[in-house]
Backbone as numpy.savetxt, mean C-alpha at the origin, in Angstrom:
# Nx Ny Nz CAx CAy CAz Cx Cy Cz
0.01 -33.13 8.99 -0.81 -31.94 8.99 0.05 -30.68 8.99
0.95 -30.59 10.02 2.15 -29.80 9.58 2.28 -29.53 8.20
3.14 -30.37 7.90 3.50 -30.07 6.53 2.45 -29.54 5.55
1.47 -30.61 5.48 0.79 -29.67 4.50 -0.13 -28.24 4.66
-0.50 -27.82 5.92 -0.46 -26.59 6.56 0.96 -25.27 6.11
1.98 -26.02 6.27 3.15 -25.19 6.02 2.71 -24.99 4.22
2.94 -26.26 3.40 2.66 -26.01 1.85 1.81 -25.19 1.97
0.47 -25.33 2.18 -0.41 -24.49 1.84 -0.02 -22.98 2.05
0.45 -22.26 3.23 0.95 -21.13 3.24 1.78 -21.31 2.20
2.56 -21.95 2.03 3.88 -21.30 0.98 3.10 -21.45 -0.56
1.90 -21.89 -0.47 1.39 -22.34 -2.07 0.71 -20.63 -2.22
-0.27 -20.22 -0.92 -0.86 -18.64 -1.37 -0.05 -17.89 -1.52
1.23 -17.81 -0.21 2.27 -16.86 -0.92 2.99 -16.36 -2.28
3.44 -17.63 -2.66 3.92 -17.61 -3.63 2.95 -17.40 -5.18
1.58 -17.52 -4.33 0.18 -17.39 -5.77 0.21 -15.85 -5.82
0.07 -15.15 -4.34 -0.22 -13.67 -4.51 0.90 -12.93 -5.07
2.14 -13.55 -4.37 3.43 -12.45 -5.46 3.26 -12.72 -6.97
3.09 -14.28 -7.31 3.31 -14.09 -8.58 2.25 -13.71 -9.60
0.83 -13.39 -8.70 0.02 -12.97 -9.83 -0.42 -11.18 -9.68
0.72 -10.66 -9.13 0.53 -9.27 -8.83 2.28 -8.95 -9.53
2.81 -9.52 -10.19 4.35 -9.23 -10.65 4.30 -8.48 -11.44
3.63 -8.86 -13.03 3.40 -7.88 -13.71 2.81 -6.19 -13.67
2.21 -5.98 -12.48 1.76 -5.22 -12.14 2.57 -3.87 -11.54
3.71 -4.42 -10.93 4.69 -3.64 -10.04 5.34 -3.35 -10.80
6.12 -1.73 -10.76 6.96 -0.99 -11.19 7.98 -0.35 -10.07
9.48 -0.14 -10.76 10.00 0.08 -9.84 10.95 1.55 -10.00
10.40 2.05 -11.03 10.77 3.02 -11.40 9.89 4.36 -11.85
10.20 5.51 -11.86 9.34 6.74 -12.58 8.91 6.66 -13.99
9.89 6.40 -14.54 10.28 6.46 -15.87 9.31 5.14 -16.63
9.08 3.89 -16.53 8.71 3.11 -17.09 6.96 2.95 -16.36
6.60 3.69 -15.62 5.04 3.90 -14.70 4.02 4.32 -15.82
3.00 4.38 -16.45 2.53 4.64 -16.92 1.99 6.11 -16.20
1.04 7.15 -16.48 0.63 8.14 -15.96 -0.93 7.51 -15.43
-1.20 8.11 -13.97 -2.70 8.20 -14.13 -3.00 9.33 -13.45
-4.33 9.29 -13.12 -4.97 10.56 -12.32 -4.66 10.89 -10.87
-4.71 9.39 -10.74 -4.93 9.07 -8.89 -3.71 8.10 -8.21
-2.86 8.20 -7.38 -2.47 7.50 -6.62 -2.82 6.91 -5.37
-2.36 5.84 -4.67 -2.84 5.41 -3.24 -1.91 5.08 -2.18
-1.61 5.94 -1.83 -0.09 5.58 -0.26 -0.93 5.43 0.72
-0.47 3.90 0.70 -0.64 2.76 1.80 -0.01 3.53 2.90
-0.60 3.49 4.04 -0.05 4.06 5.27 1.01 3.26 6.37
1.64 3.76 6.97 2.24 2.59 7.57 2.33 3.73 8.90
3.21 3.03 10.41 3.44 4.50 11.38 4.41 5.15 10.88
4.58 5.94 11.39 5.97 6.74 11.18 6.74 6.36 12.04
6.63 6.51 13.47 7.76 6.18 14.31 7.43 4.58 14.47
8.74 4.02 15.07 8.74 2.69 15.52 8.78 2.66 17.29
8.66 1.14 17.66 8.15 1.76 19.11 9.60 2.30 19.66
10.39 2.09 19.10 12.22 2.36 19.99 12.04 4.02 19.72
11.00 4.59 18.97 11.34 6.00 18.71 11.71 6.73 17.77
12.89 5.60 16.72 12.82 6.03 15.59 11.97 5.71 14.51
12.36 6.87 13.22 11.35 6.90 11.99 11.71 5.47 11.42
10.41 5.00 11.47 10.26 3.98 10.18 10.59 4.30 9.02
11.69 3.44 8.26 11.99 3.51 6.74 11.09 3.15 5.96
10.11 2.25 6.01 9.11 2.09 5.48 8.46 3.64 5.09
8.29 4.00 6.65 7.34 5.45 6.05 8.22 6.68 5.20
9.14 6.29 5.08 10.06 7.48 4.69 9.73 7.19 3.40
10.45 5.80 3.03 10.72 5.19 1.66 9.29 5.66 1.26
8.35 5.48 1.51 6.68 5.52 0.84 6.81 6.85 0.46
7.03 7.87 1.70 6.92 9.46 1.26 7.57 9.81 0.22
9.24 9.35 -0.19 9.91 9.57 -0.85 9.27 9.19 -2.94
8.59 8.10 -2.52 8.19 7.25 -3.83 6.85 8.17 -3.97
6.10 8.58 -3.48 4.46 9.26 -3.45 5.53 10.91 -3.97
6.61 11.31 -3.53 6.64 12.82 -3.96 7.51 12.49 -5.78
8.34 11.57 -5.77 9.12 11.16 -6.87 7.82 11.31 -8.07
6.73 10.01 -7.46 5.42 10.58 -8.92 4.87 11.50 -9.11
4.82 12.15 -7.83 4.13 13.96 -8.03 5.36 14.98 -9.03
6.26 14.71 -8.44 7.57 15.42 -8.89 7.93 14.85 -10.69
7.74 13.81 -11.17 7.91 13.34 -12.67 6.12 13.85 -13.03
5.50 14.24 -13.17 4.02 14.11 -13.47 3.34 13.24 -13.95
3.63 11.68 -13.02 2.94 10.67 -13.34 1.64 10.75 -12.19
0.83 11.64 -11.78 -0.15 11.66 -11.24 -0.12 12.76 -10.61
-1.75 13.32 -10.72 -2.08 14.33 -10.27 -2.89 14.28 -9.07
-3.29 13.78 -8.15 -3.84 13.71 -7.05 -3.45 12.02 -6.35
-3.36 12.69 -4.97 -2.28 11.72 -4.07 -3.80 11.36 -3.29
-4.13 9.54 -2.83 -4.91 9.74 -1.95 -4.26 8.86 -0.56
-4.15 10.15 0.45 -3.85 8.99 1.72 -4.49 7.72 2.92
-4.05 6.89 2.27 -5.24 6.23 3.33 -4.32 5.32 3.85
-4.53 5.49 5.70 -3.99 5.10 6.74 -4.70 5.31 8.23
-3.96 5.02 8.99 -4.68 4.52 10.12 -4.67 6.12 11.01
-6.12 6.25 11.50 -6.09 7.44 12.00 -5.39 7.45 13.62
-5.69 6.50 14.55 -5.65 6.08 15.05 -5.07 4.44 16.05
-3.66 4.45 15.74 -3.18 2.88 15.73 -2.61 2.82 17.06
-2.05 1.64 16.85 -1.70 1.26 18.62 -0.60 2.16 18.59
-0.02 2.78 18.32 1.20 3.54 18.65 0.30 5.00 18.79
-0.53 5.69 19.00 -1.43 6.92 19.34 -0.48 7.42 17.69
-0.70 7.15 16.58 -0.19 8.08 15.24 -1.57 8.57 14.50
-1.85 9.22 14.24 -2.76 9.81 13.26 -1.96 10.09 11.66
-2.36 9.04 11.54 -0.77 8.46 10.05 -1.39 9.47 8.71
-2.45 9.88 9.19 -2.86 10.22 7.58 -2.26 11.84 7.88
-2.44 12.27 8.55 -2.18 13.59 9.44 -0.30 13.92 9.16
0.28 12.64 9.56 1.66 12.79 10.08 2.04 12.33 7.97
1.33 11.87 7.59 1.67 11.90 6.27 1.49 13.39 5.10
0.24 13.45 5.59 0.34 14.68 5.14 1.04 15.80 5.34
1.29 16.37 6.25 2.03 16.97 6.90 3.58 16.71 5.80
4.16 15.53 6.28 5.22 15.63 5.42 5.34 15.41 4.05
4.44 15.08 3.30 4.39 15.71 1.75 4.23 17.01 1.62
3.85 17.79 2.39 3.70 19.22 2.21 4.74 19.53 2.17
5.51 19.34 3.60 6.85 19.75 3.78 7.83 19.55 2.26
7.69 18.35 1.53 8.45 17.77 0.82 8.11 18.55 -0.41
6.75 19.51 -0.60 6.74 20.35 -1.45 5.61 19.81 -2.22
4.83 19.18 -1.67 3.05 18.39 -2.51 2.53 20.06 -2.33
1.35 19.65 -3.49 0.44 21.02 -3.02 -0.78 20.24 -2.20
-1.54 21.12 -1.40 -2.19 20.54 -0.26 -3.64 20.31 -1.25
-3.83 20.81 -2.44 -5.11 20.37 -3.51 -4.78 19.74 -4.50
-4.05 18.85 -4.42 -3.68 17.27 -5.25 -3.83 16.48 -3.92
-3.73 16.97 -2.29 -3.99 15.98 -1.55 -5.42 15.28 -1.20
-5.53 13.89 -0.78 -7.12 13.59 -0.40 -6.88 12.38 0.47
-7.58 12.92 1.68 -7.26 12.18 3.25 -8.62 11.20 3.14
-7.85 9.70 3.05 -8.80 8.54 3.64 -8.73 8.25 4.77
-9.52 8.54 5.48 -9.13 8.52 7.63 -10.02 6.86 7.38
-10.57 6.23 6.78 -11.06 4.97 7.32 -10.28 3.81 6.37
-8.83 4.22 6.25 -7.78 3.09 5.67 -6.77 2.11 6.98
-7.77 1.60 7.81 -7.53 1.34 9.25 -6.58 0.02 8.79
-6.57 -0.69 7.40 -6.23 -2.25 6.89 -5.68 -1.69 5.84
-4.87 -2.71 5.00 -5.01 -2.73 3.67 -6.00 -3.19 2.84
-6.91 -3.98 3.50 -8.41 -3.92 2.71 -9.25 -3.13 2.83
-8.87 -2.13 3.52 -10.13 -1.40 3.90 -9.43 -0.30 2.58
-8.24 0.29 2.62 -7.70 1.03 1.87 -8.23 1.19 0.51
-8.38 -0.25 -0.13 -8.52 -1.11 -0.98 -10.12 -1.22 -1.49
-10.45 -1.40 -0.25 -12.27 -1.60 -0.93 -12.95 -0.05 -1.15
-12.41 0.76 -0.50 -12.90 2.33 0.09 -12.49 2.60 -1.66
-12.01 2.27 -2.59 -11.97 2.99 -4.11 -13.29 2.22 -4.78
-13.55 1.80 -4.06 -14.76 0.54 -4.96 -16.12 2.14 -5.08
-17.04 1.63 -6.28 -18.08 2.82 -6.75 -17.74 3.98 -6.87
-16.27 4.17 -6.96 -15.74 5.44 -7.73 -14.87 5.37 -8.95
-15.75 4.97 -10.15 -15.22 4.99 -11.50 -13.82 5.48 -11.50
-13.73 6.72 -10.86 -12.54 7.71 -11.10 -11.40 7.25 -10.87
-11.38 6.49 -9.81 -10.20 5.73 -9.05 -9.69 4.36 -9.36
-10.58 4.05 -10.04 -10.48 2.77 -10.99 -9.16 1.95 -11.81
-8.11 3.34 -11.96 -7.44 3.39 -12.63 -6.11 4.40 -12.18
-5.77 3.29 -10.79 -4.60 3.88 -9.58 -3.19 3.62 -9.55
-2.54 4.06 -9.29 -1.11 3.84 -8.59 -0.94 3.39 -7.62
-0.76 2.17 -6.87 -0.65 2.16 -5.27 0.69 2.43 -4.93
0.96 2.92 -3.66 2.62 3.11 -3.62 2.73 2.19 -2.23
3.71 1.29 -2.13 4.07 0.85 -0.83 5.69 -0.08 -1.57
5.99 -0.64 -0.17 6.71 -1.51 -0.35 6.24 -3.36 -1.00
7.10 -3.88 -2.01 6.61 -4.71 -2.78 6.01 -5.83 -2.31
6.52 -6.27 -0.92 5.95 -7.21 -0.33 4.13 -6.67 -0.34
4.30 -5.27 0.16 2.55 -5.06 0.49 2.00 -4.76 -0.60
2.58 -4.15 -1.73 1.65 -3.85 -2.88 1.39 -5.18 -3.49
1.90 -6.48 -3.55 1.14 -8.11 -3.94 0.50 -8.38 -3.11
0.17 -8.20 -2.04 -1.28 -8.50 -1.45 -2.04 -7.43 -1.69
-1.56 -6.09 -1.85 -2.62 -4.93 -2.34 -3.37 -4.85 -3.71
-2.65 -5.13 -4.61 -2.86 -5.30 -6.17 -3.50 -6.85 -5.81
-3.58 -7.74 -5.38 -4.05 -9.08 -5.19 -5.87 -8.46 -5.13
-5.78 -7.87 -4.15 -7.21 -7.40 -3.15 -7.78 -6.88 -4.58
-7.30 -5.39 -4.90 -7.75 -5.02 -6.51 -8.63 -5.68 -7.17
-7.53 -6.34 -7.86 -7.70 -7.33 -8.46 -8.97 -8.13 -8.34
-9.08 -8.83 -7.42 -9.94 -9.72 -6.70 -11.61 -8.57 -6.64
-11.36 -6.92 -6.62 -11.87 -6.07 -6.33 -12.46 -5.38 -7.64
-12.02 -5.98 -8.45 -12.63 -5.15 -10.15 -12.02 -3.97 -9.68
-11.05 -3.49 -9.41 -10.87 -2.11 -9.46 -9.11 -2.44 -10.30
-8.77 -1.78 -11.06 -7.06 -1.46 -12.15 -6.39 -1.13 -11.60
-5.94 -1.65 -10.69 -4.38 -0.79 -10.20 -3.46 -1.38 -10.42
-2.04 -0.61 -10.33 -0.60 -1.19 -10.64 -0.03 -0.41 -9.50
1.69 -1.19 -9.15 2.00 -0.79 -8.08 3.45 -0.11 -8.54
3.93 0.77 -7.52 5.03 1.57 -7.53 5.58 1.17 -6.13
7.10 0.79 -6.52 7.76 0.10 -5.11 8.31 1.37 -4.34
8.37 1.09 -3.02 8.92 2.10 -2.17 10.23 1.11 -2.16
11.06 1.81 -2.05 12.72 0.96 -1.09 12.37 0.33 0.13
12.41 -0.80 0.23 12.23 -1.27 2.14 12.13 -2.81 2.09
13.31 -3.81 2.24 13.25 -5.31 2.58 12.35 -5.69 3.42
11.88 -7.01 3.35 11.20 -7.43 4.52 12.20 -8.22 5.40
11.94 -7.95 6.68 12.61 -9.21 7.89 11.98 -10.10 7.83
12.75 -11.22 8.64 11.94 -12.21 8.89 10.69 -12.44 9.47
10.43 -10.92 10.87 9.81 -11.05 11.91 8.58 -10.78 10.70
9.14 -9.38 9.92 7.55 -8.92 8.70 7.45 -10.06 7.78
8.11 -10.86 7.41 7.38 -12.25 6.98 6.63 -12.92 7.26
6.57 -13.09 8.32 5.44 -14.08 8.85 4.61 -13.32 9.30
4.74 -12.12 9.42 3.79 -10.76 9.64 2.68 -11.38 7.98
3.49 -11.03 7.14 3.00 -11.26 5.83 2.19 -12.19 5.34
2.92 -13.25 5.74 2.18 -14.51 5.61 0.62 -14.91 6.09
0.95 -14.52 7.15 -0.93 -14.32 7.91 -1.44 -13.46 7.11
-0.87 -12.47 7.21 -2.16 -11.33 6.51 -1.84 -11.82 5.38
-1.60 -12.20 4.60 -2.50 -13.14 3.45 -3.16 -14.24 3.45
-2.95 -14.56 4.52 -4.62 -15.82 5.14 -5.50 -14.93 5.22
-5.22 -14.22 6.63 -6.20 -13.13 6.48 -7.20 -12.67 5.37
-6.55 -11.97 4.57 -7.00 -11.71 3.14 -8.05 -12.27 2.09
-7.22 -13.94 2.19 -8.30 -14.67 1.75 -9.20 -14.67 2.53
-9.27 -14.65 3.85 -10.87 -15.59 4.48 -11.42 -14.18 4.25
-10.55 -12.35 4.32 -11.95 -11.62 3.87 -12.71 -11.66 2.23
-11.61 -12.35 1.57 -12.42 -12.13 0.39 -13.24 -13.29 -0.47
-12.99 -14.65 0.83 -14.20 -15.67 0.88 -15.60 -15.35 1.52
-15.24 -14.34 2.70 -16.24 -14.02 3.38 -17.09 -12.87 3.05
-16.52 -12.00 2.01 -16.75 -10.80 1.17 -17.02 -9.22 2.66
C-alpha cells in the first residue's frame, strides 16, 4: 500500500508538471502580450524575519512585464490576512509602486486566500480569460493545471526561486489537494 500510495503521488506530480510545460515561459522576450496578468501571492517576510525570495523574485518578474509592455493591467491576488498577520495584497502593492507600477494598471484580489481561489475568482470574466500568471514554476503547474481544468487560457511567466525539499512535499499535497477540489468542484 505504501508503495503504491507513494506511485500514485509521483504519477499526479509528474501529470501536473508535464501537462502545464508548454505553457511556461521564462523569459520577456519570447511571452506573448496580453491584457491582464495574475501575481500569485506569497508572504513577504519569513517567520526568521527575513524577506522571502519568492516574494521578491514574483515582484521583480510582475514589474519586468509591465516594464517590456507585455501587459497592461497587473491583478493581485493574495492572502489578506495569513498566519504570519501580512496583508500580502497591500504589502504587494505597495512595492510595485515603489518599483515604479502605475497604481491604475493595478487591481487588488483580497479573496486570493489559495491558489484556487486565485484561480477560480477569473472564472465569468471573459476579459481575463486570456492571462499571464506570474509565480515560481513549481506553483504556476499546479496554477495553469487549475486553469486549465477551469476553461479559463492562461500561460505562465517564471519568477527565479528553487524549491526545497521541505516546499516539495509542501507541493505534493497541495496537488492532492487540488485534485479532490476539482473532483469535488
Amino acid at each position: 500500500l505504501f508503495i503504491l500510495g507513494a506511485l500514485l503521488l509521483w504519477a499526479n506530480d509528474a501529470y501536473i508538471s508535464y501537462s502545464s510545460n508548454e505553457l511556461i515561459f521564462n523569459n520577456t522576450h519570447d511571452i506573448p502580450k496580453s491584457e491582464y496578468a495574475l501575481l500569485l501571492g506569497t508572504p513577504k517576510y519569513l517567520p526568521s524575519g527575513n524577506v522571502n525570495n519568492y516574494y521578491k523574485n514574483r515582484i521583480k518578474s510582475a514589474v519586468a512585464l509591465c516594464s517590456k509592455g507585455k501587459i497592461n493591467k497587473l491583478i493581485i491576488s493574495a492572502d489578506t490576512l495569513n498566519k504570519y498577520k501580512e496583508n500580502e495584497v497591500e504589502l504587494i502593492k505597495s512595492d510595485l509602486l515603489q518599483s515604479g507600477i502605475d497604481e491604475s494598471s493595478l487591481i487588488l484580489d483580497k479573496n486570493g486566500n489559495r491558489t484556487w481561489k486565485s484561480i477560480t475568482n477569473l472564472k465569468g470574466n471573459d476579459s481575463l480569460n486570456n492571462i499571464i500568471l506570474v509565480s515560481q514554476k513549481f506553483h504556476l503547474e499546479r496554477a495553469l493545471y487549475i486553469a486549465k481544468k477551469e476553461n479559463i487560457h492562461a500561460i505562465g511567466f517564471i519568477a527565479k526561486g528553487e524549491m526545497s525539499n521541505r516546499l516539495w512535499i509542501r507541493e505534493i499535497l497541495a496537488r492532492v489537494k487540488m485534485q479532490i477540489d476539482l473532483i469535488m468542484n
